[in-house]
XYZ file of C-alpha atoms in Angstrom:
397
model
C -9.866 10.539 -21.899
C -11.289 6.692 -21.180
C -10.570 5.788 -24.677
C -7.416 6.531 -24.900
C -4.499 3.655 -24.200
C -1.170 5.010 -22.855
C 2.699 3.339 -23.787
C 4.487 2.072 -21.156
C 1.384 0.544 -19.220
C 0.235 -2.889 -19.377
C -2.812 -4.346 -20.654
C -4.241 -6.748 -17.788
C -7.370 -8.199 -19.574
C -9.393 -7.917 -22.447
C -8.736 -7.187 -26.822
C -8.825 -3.906 -28.301
C -7.684 -2.481 -31.727
C -6.472 1.669 -31.619
C -5.256 4.366 -33.513
C -1.552 5.822 -32.613
C -1.964 8.936 -32.313
C 1.355 10.443 -30.552
C 5.204 9.607 -30.611
C 7.867 10.202 -28.787
C 8.228 13.184 -26.817
C 4.799 13.651 -27.701
C 3.521 10.935 -26.212
C 2.125 10.835 -22.172
C 5.004 9.340 -21.546
C 7.047 11.472 -23.151
C 6.015 14.253 -21.625
C 6.732 12.768 -18.567
C 10.525 12.077 -19.323
C 11.106 15.474 -20.973
C 9.951 17.307 -17.339
C 12.076 14.769 -15.432
C 14.816 15.621 -17.469
C 14.271 19.786 -16.529
C 14.471 18.899 -13.612
C 17.039 20.902 -11.622
C 19.413 19.552 -9.376
C 18.976 20.935 -5.841
C 21.928 21.714 -3.865
C 22.722 20.655 -0.455
C 23.099 22.367 2.616
C 26.796 21.793 2.674
C 26.752 22.953 -1.015
C 25.505 25.493 -0.544
C 27.982 27.000 2.100
C 30.831 25.704 0.729
C 30.183 28.083 -1.890
C 29.542 31.160 0.372
C 33.081 30.038 2.650
C 34.147 29.659 -1.124
C 33.579 32.903 -2.346
C 34.170 34.913 1.205
C 37.870 32.813 1.418
C 38.479 34.531 -2.189
C 37.626 37.782 -1.688
C 39.426 37.833 1.848
C 42.528 36.708 -0.282
C 42.398 38.664 -3.181
C 42.288 41.624 -0.609
C 45.003 40.547 1.323
C 47.040 39.759 -1.202
C 46.428 43.481 -3.264
C 47.712 44.719 0.196
C 50.353 42.903 0.452
C 51.634 44.218 -2.920
C 51.341 47.505 -1.895
C 52.866 47.917 0.819
C 55.957 46.152 -0.415
C 55.781 48.208 -3.347
C 55.436 51.513 -1.802
C 56.338 50.998 1.797
C 58.767 48.770 1.203
C 59.957 49.940 -2.523
C 60.458 46.424 -3.374
C 60.713 45.583 -7.316
C 57.164 45.260 -8.800
C 58.791 41.650 -9.812
C 59.396 40.923 -6.526
C 56.060 42.328 -4.720
C 54.162 40.641 -6.791
C 55.763 37.366 -5.903
C 55.301 37.865 -2.453
C 51.499 38.857 -2.739
C 51.070 35.762 -4.811
C 52.848 33.672 -2.551
C 50.728 35.064 0.275
C 47.706 34.636 -1.223
C 48.901 30.860 -2.429
C 49.150 30.158 1.509
C 45.850 31.117 2.843
C 43.607 28.683 0.464
C 43.118 25.496 2.163
C 44.085 23.397 -0.453
C 43.036 20.394 2.058
C 39.938 21.172 3.030
C 37.951 20.022 -0.332
C 39.566 16.702 0.487
C 39.000 17.026 3.910
C 35.302 17.424 3.350
C 35.168 14.351 1.107
C 36.899 11.976 3.619
C 34.177 12.984 6.587
C 31.358 12.600 3.638
C 32.566 8.895 3.197
C 33.233 8.328 6.809
C 29.358 9.347 7.928
C 28.435 7.050 4.049
C 30.380 4.126 5.508
C 28.415 4.451 9.338
C 25.295 4.306 7.150
C 25.965 1.516 5.752
C 26.614 -0.128 8.593
C 23.097 0.583 9.424
C 21.497 -1.175 5.976
C 21.167 2.600 4.871
C 22.693 3.010 0.986
C 24.308 6.750 -0.359
C 24.454 7.525 -3.543
C 25.751 11.095 -3.384
C 27.836 11.479 -0.729
C 26.226 15.312 0.372
C 23.188 13.569 1.065
C 25.418 12.361 4.039
C 25.271 15.591 5.453
C 21.817 16.583 4.280
C 20.365 13.527 6.891
C 21.565 15.753 9.391
C 19.241 18.780 8.959
C 16.125 16.572 8.115
C 12.699 17.643 9.402
C 10.055 15.869 7.518
C 10.204 11.976 6.107
C 7.479 10.516 3.486
C 7.659 7.186 3.676
C 5.291 4.686 1.327
C 3.102 2.882 3.436
C 2.191 -0.742 1.430
C 5.660 -3.175 1.882
C 7.769 -0.144 3.919
C 6.166 0.654 6.788
C 3.566 -2.574 7.036
C 4.344 -6.677 6.097
C 2.167 -6.201 2.750
C 0.392 -8.972 4.318
C -3.197 -8.450 4.477
C -4.891 -10.187 7.568
C -8.415 -10.252 8.580
C -9.247 -9.301 12.220
C -12.747 -8.684 12.592
C -15.844 -9.951 11.169
C -19.277 -7.415 11.540
C -22.306 -9.732 11.202
C -26.182 -9.102 11.675
C -26.055 -9.761 15.334
C -22.362 -9.029 16.796
C -18.463 -8.595 16.115
C -16.096 -11.472 15.789
C -12.539 -11.084 16.027
C -10.117 -13.021 14.227
C -6.547 -13.450 15.755
C -3.258 -14.095 14.043
C -0.893 -12.146 11.651
C -0.171 -12.811 8.328
C -1.421 -15.408 5.346
C -0.271 -18.174 7.768
C -3.829 -19.892 9.562
C -2.200 -19.642 12.671
C -5.664 -18.069 15.177
C -8.645 -18.184 15.569
C -12.268 -16.687 15.277
C -13.780 -15.524 18.873
C -16.523 -13.588 20.128
C -16.200 -11.221 23.134
C -12.650 -13.030 23.971
C -13.782 -16.412 24.321
C -13.433 -19.171 21.198
C -16.808 -20.241 19.706
C -19.037 -23.142 20.317
C -19.388 -26.080 18.182
C -22.450 -24.612 16.185
C -21.194 -21.272 15.976
C -18.237 -22.275 13.921
C -20.231 -23.749 12.132
C -22.125 -20.800 11.509
C -18.643 -17.939 10.832
C -17.769 -20.645 8.481
C -20.925 -20.041 6.233
C -20.798 -16.526 6.967
C -17.107 -16.935 5.282
C -17.804 -19.051 2.606
C -18.563 -16.409 0.133
C -15.247 -14.807 0.830
C -13.622 -17.827 0.170
C -15.572 -18.989 -2.702
C -16.106 -15.038 -4.913
C -12.139 -15.461 -4.600
C -9.740 -15.548 -7.675
C -6.353 -15.859 -5.451
C -4.825 -18.702 -3.606
C -2.688 -20.025 -0.766
C -0.196 -22.443 -1.300
C 0.934 -24.812 1.420
C 4.502 -26.935 0.965
C 6.510 -28.835 3.807
C 9.890 -28.984 3.249
C 12.744 -30.248 5.875
C 9.762 -30.305 8.600
C 9.188 -26.809 7.738
C 5.856 -25.208 6.837
C 5.559 -22.584 4.738
C 2.265 -20.579 3.463
C 3.007 -18.791 -0.226
C 0.033 -16.279 -1.251
C -0.864 -16.445 -4.844
C -2.705 -13.283 -6.290
C -4.435 -10.386 -4.398
C -3.033 -9.537 -1.057
C -6.942 -8.765 -0.043
C -8.011 -12.277 -1.408
C -5.213 -14.125 0.508
C -5.792 -12.403 3.571
C -9.823 -13.684 3.104
C -8.689 -17.223 2.600
C -6.595 -17.446 4.978
C -9.453 -16.032 7.293
C -11.541 -18.907 6.609
C -8.980 -21.612 7.022
C -8.837 -19.812 10.352
C -12.186 -20.742 10.634
C -12.245 -23.891 10.039
C -13.107 -23.928 6.337
C -12.015 -26.680 3.918
C -11.245 -24.233 0.959
C -10.356 -27.104 -1.983
C -13.310 -29.243 -0.771
C -15.550 -26.457 -0.798
C -14.490 -25.078 -4.048
C -15.147 -29.217 -5.070
C -18.573 -29.093 -3.878
C -19.971 -25.689 -4.914
C -18.316 -24.782 -8.376
C -17.815 -21.250 -10.367
C -20.437 -21.769 -12.828
C -20.162 -18.085 -13.662
C -18.389 -14.648 -12.410
C -17.515 -10.745 -12.905
C -13.778 -9.767 -12.484
C -13.242 -7.168 -9.958
C -12.805 -3.875 -11.878
C -12.222 -0.452 -10.095
C -14.824 1.076 -11.775
C -17.343 -0.455 -10.405
C -15.403 -2.054 -6.937
C -17.061 -5.086 -6.620
C -16.389 -8.722 -8.176
C -19.050 -11.288 -8.120
C -19.128 -15.596 -8.872
C -22.466 -17.423 -9.374
C -21.844 -21.524 -7.589
C -23.844 -23.760 -8.561
C -25.430 -26.131 -4.660
C -26.185 -29.739 -5.175
C -30.019 -30.443 -3.700
C -30.506 -32.663 -0.856
C -31.124 -35.423 -3.425
C -27.564 -34.882 -4.809
C -29.028 -32.911 -8.057
C -28.835 -29.773 -8.991
C -29.627 -26.868 -6.766
C -29.987 -22.914 -6.422
C -27.639 -20.787 -8.372
C -25.773 -18.500 -5.823
C -24.880 -15.893 -6.565
C -21.719 -14.268 -4.072
C -20.481 -10.372 -3.963
C -17.932 -9.185 -2.279
C -16.349 -5.215 -2.513
C -16.843 -1.984 -1.097
C -19.830 -1.299 1.260
C -20.998 1.739 0.029
C -21.517 -0.156 -3.660
C -22.872 -3.240 -2.666
C -25.387 -2.005 0.307
C -27.845 -0.434 -2.523
C -28.122 -4.133 -4.552
C -29.284 -5.527 -1.286
C -32.728 -6.187 -0.121
C -32.021 -6.888 3.127
C -29.922 -8.549 5.934
C -29.527 -12.023 7.836
C -32.467 -12.510 10.701
C -29.549 -13.428 13.458
C -25.883 -15.870 13.043
C -28.056 -18.954 13.624
C -26.571 -21.630 11.021
C -30.001 -21.675 9.348
C -30.351 -18.044 8.721
C -26.863 -18.123 7.034
C -27.341 -20.561 4.872
C -31.232 -19.206 4.059
C -30.710 -16.623 1.715
C -34.352 -16.046 -0.006
C -35.801 -12.735 -0.426
C -38.239 -13.528 1.802
C -36.738 -15.114 5.268
C -34.500 -11.793 4.950
C -34.534 -9.184 8.014
C -34.931 -5.650 6.874
C -31.924 -3.723 5.586
C -30.143 -1.757 8.785
C -28.760 1.034 6.636
C -27.717 3.116 9.894
C -26.631 -0.052 11.482
C -24.138 -1.191 8.691
C -22.781 2.420 7.949
C -22.115 2.981 11.629
C -19.917 -0.538 11.551
C -18.456 0.346 8.676
C -16.973 3.280 10.656
C -16.157 2.259 13.752
C -14.146 -0.167 11.770
C -12.746 2.648 9.197
C -11.366 4.546 11.727
C -9.421 1.879 13.340
C -7.301 2.387 9.968
C -9.095 -1.220 8.935
C -9.451 -1.415 5.165
C -13.739 -3.041 5.399
C -15.001 -5.234 2.368
C -18.992 -6.518 2.570
C -19.808 -9.744 1.597
C -23.110 -10.330 0.206
C -24.897 -13.085 -0.780
C -28.178 -14.220 -3.240
C -30.037 -16.600 -5.551
C -29.817 -16.289 -9.633
C -33.373 -14.719 -10.962
C -34.833 -17.112 -13.094
C -33.768 -16.699 -16.791
C -30.079 -15.148 -15.425
C -27.564 -16.699 -17.659
C -24.665 -17.061 -15.044
C -22.580 -17.203 -17.959
C -23.426 -13.669 -19.124
C -23.031 -11.497 -16.005
C -21.767 -8.125 -15.865
C -21.075 -4.691 -13.985
C -24.119 -3.231 -15.786
C -26.593 -5.628 -15.434
C -25.707 -6.293 -11.536
C -25.902 -2.759 -11.322
C -29.447 -3.026 -13.134
C -30.897 -5.674 -10.954
C -33.617 -5.010 -8.796
C -32.049 -5.257 -4.584
C -32.420 -9.135 -4.302
C -28.776 -9.657 -1.975
C -28.424 -10.238 1.404
C -26.050 -8.479 2.949
C -24.377 -11.502 5.052
C -21.041 -9.128 6.574
C -18.768 -6.569 6.641
C -14.789 -7.989 7.127
C -12.344 -5.891 8.306
C -8.394 -5.670 7.128
C -5.313 -5.126 8.714
C -1.943 -4.543 7.246
C 0.234 -4.984 9.852
C 3.174 -2.724 10.541
C 6.420 -4.271 10.148
C 8.431 -4.213 14.124
C 11.323 -2.216 12.334
C 9.217 0.465 11.129
C 7.562 1.039 14.351
C 11.019 1.294 16.088
C 12.352 3.503 13.412
C 9.160 6.210 13.847
C 9.307 5.905 17.173
C 13.475 7.152 16.580
C 12.329 9.870 14.104
C 9.853 11.512 16.666
C 12.226 11.278 19.230
C 15.051 12.972 16.431
C 12.191 15.831 15.965
C 11.379 14.182 12.462
C 8.069 14.166 11.270
C 7.040 10.751 9.965
C 3.995 11.201 6.985
C 2.718 8.281 5.434
C 1.944 8.109 1.355
C -0.247 5.805 0.029
C -2.669 5.370 -2.849
C -6.575 5.543 -2.408
């Protein structure tokens, strides 16, 4: 049903004209509301046990009251009215009137105790239910993790680079085999990350107030992480975007799983140079679009993107590298580079046109991104495991 637009959703881009085919409860959001309204309230263990206790108490009280009445009327030969009043008095005395108040007080104390640990309880009976938990299902992004994507590794055609530091603040550096890079290696890694920074619609704002630096992300967390990695490698992001301006773009869409931008390079004499195409996205989508890979991590090989100068694409190498990084719980992006073909209009590029092109890109690198866990989440999961509670992480695709 790709031709349908549903109410209560947001149009992120583009324009369209449609015909309303359903309203109210007949619309999809109406059906959802109807299903939600039909959900039956689930009773907690405490409420169920209280109901069972009440039923047993009522049965016992009635039986004792009947027995007391029969004994008083037939055995003690009391008048009917006196025997009945005695039975009622005994029944009333046996009913624990203070039990509901006592239970409420105990639950209120439990709620206050939970509030001391910054846990807000909306319904009192839920406090007792927490004591019988066996499984906790939690969202991942922003709950168990900081929602601050961080580049932790860059896999090139030659080796694996590690990136230190956590979060959006560009404190850290790129290392090779645990050692910091030499000057020529730093220039090469900057060139490797150039495409990740240029093929990017997000930004990282730097402010200084009262002698304190703040780094504010603006845009998709994954793209901001790529900018942070570029800054750690020594790239001057703002200067780079001015020197190599964007002249065309294909926005990211979940259907094609990649984003592409075209940038105007300058020739050595200062005039217009090549028009370079950068593409970043899912490795499985970009690998079929590649004609080869960089020969090495030398600065000359990284900068040169001509198809004739590329090494043959080693698919097994890249797929194995992707699997190794993914097995560590990392999100993996591929960055590719190529020249715009003669006659191609940079302003008229589309996902379909790029997918139909003959493979002409160079696979530059795989970038591994981690959403670091919250420190308090690590401790909370440990406490849950110690209490015999299983923790399930629920996340999107």
